Short mmCIF file of C-alpha atoms in Angstrom, two decimals:
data_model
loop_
_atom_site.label_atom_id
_atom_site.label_comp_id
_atom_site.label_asym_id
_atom_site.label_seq_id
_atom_site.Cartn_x
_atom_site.Cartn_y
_atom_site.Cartn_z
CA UNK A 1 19.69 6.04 176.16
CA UNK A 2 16.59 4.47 177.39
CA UNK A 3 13.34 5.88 176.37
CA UNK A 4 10.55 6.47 179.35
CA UNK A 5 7.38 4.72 178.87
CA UNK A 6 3.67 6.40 178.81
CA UNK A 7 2.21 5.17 181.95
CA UNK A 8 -0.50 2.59 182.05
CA UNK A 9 -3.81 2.19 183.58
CA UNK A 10 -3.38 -0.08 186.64
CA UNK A 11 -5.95 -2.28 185.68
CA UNK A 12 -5.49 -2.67 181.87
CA UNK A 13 -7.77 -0.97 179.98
CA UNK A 14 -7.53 -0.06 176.03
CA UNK A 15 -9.73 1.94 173.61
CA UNK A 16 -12.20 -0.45 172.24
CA UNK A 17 -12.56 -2.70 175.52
CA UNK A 18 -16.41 -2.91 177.14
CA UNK A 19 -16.65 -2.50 180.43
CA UNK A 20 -19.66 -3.60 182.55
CA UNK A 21 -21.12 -3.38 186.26
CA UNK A 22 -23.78 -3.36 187.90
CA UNK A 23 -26.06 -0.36 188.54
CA UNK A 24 -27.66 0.39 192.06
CA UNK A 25 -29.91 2.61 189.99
CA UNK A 26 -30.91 0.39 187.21
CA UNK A 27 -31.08 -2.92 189.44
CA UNK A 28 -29.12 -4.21 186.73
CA UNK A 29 -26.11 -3.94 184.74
CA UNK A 30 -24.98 -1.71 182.24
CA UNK A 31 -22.00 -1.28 180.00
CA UNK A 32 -19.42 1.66 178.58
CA UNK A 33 -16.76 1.51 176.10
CA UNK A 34 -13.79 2.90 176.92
CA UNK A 35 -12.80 5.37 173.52
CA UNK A 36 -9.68 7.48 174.30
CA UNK A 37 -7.00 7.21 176.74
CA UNK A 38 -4.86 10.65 178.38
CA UNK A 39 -1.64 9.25 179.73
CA UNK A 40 -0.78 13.16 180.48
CA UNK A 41 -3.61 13.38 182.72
CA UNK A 42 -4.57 9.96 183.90
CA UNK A 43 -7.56 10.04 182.34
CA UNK A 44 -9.64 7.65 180.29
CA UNK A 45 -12.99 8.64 177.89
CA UNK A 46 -15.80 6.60 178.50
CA UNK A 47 -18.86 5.90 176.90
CA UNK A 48 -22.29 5.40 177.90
CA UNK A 49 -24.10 2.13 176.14
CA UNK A 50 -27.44 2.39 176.15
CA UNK A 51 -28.21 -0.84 177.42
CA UNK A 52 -28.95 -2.94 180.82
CA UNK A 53 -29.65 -6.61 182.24
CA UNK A 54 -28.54 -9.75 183.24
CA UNK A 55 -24.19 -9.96 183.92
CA UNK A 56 -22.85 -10.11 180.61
CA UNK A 57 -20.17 -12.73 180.18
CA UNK A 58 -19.27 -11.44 176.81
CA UNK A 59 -20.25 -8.25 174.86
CA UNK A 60 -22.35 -10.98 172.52
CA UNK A 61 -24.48 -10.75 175.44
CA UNK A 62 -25.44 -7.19 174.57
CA UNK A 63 -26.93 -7.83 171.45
CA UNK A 64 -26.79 -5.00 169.49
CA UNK A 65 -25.29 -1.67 171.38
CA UNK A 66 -25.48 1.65 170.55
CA UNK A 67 -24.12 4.70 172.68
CA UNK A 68 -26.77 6.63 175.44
CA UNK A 69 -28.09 9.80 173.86
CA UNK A 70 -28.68 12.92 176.08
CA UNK A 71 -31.87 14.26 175.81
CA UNK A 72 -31.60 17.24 178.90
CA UNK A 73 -31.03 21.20 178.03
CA UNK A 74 -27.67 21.57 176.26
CA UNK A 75 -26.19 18.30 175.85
CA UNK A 76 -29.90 16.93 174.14
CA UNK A 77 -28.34 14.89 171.15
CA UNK A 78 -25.13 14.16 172.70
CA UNK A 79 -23.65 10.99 173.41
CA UNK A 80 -23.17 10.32 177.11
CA UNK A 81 -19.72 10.40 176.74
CA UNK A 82 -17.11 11.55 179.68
CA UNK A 83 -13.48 11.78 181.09
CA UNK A 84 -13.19 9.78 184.11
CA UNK A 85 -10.09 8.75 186.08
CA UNK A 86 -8.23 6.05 184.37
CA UNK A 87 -8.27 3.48 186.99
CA UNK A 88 -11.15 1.18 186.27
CA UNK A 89 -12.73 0.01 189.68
CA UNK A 90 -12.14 -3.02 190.86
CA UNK A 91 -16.53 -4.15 190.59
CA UNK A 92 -16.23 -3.35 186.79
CA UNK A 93 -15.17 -6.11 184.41
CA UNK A 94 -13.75 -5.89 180.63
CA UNK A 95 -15.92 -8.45 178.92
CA UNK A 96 -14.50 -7.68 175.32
CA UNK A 97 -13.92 -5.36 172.52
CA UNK A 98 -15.61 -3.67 170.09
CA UNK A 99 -14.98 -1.18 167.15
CA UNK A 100 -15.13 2.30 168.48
CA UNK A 101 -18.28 3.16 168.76
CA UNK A 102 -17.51 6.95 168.77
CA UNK A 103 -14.17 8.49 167.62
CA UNK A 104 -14.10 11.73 168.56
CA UNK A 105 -12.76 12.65 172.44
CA UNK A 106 -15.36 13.80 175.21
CA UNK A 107 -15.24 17.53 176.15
CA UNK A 108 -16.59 17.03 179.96
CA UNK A 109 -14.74 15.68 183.03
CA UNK A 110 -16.77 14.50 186.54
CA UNK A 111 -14.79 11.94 189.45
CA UNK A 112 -16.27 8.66 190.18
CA UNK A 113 -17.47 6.13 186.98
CA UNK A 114 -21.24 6.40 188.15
CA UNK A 115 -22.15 3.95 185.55
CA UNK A 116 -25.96 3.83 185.16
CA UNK A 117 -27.08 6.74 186.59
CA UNK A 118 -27.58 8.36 182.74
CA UNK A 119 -28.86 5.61 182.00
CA UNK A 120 -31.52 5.65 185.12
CA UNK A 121 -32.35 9.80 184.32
CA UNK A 122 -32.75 9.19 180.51
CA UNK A 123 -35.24 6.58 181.34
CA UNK A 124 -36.98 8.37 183.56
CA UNK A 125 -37.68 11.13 181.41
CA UNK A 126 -38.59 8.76 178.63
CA UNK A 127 -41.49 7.89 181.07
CA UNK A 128 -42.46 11.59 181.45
CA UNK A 129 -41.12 12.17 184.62
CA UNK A 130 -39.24 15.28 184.78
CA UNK A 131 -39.15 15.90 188.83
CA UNK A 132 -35.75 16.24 189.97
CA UNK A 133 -33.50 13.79 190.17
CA UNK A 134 -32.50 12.66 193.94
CA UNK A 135 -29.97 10.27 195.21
CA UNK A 136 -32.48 7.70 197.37
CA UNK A 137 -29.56 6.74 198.66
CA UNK A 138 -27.74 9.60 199.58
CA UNK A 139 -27.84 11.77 202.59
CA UNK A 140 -25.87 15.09 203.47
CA UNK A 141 -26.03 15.83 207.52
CA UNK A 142 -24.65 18.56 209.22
CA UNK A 143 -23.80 18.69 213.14
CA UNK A 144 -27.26 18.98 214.78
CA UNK A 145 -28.54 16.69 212.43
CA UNK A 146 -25.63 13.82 212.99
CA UNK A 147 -24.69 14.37 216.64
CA UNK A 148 -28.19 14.52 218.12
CA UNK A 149 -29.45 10.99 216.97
CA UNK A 150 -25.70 9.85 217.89
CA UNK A 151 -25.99 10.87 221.59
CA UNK A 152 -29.04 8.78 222.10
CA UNK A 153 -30.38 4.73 221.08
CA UNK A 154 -31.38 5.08 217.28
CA UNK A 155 -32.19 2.22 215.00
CA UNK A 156 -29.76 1.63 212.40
CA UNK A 157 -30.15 3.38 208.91
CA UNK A 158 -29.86 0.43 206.61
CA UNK A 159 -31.24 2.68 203.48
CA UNK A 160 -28.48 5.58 203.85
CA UNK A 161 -25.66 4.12 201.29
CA UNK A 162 -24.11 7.31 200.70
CA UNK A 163 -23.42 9.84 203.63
CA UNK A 164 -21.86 13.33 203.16
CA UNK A 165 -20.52 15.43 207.09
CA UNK A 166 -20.02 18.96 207.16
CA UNK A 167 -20.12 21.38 209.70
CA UNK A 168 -19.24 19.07 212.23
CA UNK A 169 -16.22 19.69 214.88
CA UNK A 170 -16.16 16.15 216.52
CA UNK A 171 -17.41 12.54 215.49
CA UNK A 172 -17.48 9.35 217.24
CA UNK A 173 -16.50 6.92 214.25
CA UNK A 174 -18.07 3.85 216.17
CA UNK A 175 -21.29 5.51 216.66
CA UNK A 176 -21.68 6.91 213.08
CA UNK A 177 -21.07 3.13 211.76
CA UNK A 178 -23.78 1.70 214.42
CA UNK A 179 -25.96 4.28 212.85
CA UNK A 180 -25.19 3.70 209.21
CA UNK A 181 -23.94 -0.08 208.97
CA UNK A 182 -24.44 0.12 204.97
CA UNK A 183 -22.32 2.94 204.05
CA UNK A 184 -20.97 2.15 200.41
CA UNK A 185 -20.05 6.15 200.07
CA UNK A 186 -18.31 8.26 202.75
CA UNK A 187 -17.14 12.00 202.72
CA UNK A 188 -15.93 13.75 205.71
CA UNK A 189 -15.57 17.43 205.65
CA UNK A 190 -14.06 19.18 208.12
CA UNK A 191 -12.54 20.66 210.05
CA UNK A 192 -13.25 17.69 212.14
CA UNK A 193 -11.65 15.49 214.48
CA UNK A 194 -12.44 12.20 214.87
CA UNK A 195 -12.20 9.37 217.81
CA UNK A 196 -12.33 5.69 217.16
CA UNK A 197 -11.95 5.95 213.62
CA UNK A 198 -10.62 2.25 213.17
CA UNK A 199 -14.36 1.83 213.22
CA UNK A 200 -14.98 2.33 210.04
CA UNK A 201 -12.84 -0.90 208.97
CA UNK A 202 -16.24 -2.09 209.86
CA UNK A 203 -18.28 -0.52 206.65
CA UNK A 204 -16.87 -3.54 204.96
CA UNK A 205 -19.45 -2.72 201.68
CA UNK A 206 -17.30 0.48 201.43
CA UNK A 207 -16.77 1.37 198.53
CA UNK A 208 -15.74 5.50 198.38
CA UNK A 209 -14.25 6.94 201.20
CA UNK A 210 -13.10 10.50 201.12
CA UNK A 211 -11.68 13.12 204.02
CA UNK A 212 -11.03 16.06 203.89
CA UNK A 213 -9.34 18.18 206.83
CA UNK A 214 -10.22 15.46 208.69
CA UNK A 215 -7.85 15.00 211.92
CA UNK A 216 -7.17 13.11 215.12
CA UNK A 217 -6.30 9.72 213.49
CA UNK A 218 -3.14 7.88 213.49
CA UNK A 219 -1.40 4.52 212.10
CA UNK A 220 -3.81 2.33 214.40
CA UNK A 221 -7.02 3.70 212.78
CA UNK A 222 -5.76 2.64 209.21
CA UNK A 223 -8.30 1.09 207.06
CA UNK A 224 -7.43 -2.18 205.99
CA UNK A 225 -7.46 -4.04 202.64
CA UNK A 226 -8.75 -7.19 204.12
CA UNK A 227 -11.25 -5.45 205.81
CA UNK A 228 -12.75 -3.17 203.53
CA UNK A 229 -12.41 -5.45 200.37
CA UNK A 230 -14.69 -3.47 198.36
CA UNK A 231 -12.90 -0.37 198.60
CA UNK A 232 -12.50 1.45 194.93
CA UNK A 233 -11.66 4.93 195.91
CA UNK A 234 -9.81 6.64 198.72
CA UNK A 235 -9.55 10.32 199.03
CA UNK A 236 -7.40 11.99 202.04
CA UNK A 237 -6.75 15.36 201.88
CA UNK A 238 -5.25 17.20 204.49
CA UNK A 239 -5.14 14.78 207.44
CA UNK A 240 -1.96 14.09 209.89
CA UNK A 241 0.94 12.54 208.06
CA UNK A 242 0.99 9.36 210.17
CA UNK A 243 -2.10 8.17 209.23
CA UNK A 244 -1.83 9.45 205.60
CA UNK A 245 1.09 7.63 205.47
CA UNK A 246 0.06 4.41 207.24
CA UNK A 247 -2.99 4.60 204.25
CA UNK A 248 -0.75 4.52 201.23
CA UNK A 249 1.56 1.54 202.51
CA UNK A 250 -1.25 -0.52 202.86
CA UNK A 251 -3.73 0.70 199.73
CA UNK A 252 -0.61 1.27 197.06
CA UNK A 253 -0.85 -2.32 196.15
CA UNK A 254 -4.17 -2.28 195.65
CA UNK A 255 -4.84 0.14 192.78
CA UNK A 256 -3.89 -2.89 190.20
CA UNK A 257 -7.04 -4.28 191.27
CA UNK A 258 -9.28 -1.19 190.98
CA UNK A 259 -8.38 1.30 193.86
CA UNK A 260 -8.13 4.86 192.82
CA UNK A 261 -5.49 6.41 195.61
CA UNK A 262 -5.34 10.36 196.02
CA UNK A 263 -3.30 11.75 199.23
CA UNK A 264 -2.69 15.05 199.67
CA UNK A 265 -1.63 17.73 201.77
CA UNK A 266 -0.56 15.30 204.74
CA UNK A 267 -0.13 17.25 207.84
CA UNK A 268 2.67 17.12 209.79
CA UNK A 269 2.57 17.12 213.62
CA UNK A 270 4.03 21.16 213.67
CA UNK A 271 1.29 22.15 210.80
CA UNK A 272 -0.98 20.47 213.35
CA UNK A 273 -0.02 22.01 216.39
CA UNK A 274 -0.45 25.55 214.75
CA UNK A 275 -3.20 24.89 213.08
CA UNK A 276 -5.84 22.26 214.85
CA UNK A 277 -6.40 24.54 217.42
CA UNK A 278 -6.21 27.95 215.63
CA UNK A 279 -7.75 30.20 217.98
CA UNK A 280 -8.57 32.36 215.24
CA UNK A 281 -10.35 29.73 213.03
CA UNK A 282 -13.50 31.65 213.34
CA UNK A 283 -12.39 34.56 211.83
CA UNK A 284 -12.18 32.80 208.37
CA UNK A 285 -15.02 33.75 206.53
CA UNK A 286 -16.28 36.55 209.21
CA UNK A 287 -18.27 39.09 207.97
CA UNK A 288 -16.44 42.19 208.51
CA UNK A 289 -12.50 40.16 208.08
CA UNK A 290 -11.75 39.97 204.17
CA UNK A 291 -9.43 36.75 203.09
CA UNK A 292 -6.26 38.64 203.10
CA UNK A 293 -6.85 40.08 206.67
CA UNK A 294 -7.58 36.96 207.71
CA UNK A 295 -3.82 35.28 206.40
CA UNK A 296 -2.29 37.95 207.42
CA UNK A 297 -3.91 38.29 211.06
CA UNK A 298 -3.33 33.80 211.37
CA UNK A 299 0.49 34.57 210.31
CA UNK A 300 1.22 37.19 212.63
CA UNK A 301 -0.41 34.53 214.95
CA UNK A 302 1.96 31.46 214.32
CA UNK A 303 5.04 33.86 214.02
CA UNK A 304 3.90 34.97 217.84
CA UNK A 305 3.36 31.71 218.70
CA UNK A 306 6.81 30.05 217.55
CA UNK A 307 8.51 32.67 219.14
CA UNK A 308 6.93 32.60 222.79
CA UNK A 309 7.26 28.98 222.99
CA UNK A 310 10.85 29.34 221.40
CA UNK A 311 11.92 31.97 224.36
CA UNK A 312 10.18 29.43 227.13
CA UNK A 313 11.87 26.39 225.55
CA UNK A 314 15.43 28.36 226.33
CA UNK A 315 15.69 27.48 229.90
CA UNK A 316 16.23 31.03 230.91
CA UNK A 317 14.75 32.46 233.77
CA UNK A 318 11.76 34.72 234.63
CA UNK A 319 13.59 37.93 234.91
CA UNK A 320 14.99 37.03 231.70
CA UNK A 321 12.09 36.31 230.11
CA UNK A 322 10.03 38.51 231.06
CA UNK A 323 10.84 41.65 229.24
CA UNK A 324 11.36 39.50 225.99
CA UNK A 325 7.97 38.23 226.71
CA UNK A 326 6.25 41.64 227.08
CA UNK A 327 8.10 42.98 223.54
CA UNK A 328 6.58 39.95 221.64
CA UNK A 329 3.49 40.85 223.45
CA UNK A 330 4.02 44.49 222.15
CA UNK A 331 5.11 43.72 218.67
CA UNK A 332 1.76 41.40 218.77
CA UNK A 333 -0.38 44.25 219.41
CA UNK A 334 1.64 46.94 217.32
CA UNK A 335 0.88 44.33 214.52
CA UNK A 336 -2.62 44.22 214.90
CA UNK A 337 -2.84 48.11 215.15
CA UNK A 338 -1.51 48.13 211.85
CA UNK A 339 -3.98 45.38 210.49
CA UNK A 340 -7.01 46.93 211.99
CA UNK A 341 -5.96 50.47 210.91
CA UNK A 342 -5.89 49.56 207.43
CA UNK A 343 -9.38 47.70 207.66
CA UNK A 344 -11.33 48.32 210.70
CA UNK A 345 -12.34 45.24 211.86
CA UNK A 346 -11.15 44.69 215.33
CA UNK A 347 -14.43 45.04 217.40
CA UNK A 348 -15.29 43.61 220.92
CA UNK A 349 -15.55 40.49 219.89
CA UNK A 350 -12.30 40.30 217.79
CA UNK A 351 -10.39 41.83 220.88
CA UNK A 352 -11.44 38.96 223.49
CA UNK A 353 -10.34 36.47 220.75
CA UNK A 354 -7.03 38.54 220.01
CA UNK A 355 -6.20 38.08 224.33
CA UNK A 356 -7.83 34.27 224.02
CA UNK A 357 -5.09 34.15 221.50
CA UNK A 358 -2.32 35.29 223.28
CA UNK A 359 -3.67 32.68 226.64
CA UNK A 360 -3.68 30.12 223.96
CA UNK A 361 -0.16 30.36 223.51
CA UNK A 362 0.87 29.79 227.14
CA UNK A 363 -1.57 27.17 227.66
CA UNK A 364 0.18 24.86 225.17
CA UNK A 365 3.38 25.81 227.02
CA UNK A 366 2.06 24.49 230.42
CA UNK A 367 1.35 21.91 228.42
CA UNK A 368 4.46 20.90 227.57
CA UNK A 369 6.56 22.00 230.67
CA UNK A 370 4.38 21.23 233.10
CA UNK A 371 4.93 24.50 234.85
CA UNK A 372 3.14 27.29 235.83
CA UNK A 373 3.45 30.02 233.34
CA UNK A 374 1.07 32.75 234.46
CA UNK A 375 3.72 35.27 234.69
CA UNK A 376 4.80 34.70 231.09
CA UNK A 377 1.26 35.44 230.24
CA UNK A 378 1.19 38.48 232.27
CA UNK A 379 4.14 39.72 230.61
CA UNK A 380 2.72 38.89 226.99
CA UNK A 381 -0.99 40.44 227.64
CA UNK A 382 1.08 43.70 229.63
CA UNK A 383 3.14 44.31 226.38
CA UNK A 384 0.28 44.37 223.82
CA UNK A 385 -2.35 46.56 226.17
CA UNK A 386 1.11 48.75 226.69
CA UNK A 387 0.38 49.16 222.60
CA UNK A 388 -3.05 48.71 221.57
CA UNK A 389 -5.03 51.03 219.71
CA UNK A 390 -8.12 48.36 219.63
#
């Protein structure tokens, strides 16, 4: 019987090996020796050198190494010394080996090699400055703040490398990369939909790009290899299936040179269509609506909504319908009664979005048909006021 193999690094890597790359921080390179490997968890320890300058073509270029020392609150006397995903990015080179430098494992875990940027805050406090640290590179925007310099001429941002988006509903990919040609770093947040997002094949210093319910893109909008050669990590989570799949065909054979893929959680056009337009979205994290109430008030929701368009998919007629319609209307409402008994939430506000709900439903089914439905949602809003208690 054959025996399975541990799985490898893609890029081969092995405990001893020194790594190098250059530092934004520093201005310079720096080096790390890689000092355990975790096959179980894809993970690989690395270790800080305490040294930068001039590319190394060999670790005789270093001189004499030693490991970075922490000198900050509870690590002070530690070595810099972390778990980091095992796939060594594609800028970093091996450039030899070297007795371990440290034997024992690291006990901390971050994402995202960061080499230098110890280096850079140990220096900095060797030169008495203890202000803190902040990214000069790095900018987190929000909708106001990304939407209103969008809508209008702007110069472009050349000294933004690393842009976080949250809180933003909508985003014109071709306008955010006029504004910020020299993205290296890229995290989208949502929920968010985006237009024109083939746009960003024009970041081509991208190095990080991460998403995050992050919608409205499809095969045509995939980023491309050839494009974006300096890609080293892609993160999609939760975005439509199409597009998540279009992604791994084309960055799969890339991780041997350095590309750490992570998909998950791709969304299928019916998760979509129940979900991307939840008209109850807002409720999530509402004051007065606890998590469970919430879960419980989106199911009873999508169960409503399957059914009505399941009944006006049948090809039965109105007087058919009809009193089907108005018992899903009244099990809707008999539903909520039984939510809003137990916790009291359902106030004006939560009523108009309850009907908005319900109109929701038979808008998507005029949609689809191409009919006029308005009787089907007269039926549906007669059965749940027939009901109500809220």
């Amino acid at each position: 019987m054959a025996t399975l193999q541990a799985p490898t690094p893609p890029r081969r890597i092995v405990p001893g090996d020194v790594v190098a790359a250059f530092s934004e921080y520093l201005g310079e390179w720096t080096a790390a020796q890689i000092t355990h490997l975790d096959p179980d968890h894809q993970l690989a320890g690395v270790l800080h050198l305490d040294w930068s300058g001039p590319e190394p073509m060999s670790v005789a270029d270093l001189g004499e190494v030693a490991p970075l020392s922490r000198t900050r609150g509870s690590f002070t006397g530690q070595p810099a010394h972390c778990h980091y995903e095992w796939v060594l990015p594609r800028s970093y080179k091996v450039i030899g080996t070297l007795p371990l430098l440290h034997e024992q494992p690291p006990n901390s875990y971050a994402f995202g090699w960061g080499m230098g940027l110890d280096l850079t805050l140990e220096r900095r406090r060797q030169q008495g400055d203890e202000s803190k640290w902040s990214d000069p590179w790095a900018k987190t925007i929000t909708d106001t703040e990304l939407n209103d310099p969008l809508a209008g001429p702007a110069d472009p941002d050349e000294e933004t490398r690393r842009l976080t988006v949250r809180g933003v509903q909508s985003l014109d990919c071709a306008r955010l990369v006029e504004r910020y040609p020299a993205l290296t770093g890229l995290t989208l947040v949502g929920p968010v939909t985006l237009s024109s997002a083939s746009s960003l094949n024009e970041l081509t210093s991208l190095k990080h790009l991460m998403l995050s319910d992050v919608f409205g893109t499809t095969e045509a909008d995939c980023l491309l290899p050839r494009r974006v050669p300096a890609l080293e990590s892609l993160e999609l989570v939760s975005v439509p299936a199409e597009y998540a799949t279009a992604m791994k065909r084309a960055w799969r054979p890339e991780e041997p040179q350095g590309v750490y893929l992570r998909i998950a959680k791709p969304r299928k056009p019916e998760w979509l269509a129940e979900n991307l337009n939840n008209p109850l979205r807002d409720w999530d994290g509402r004051e007065q609506i606890s998590a469970a109430i919430y879960k419980k008030a989106l199911a009873q929701y999508k169960a409503t909504r399957r059914a009505v368009l399941a009944e006006l998919a049948s090809g039965h007629s109105a007087d058919v319908l009809t009193p089907r319609l108005v018992e899903l209307g009244e099990q809707f409402g008999e539903a909520f009664n039984e939510l809003d008994e137990r916790a009291g939430f359902i106030e004006t506000v939560e009523r108009e979005d309850l009907y908005d709900a319900l109109d929701a439903i038979i808008t998507e089914a005029e949609a689809a048909s191409g009919a006029d439905l308005a009787w089907a949602g007269k039926g549906l809003t007669e059965g749940c006021e027939s009901v109500r208690d809220w």
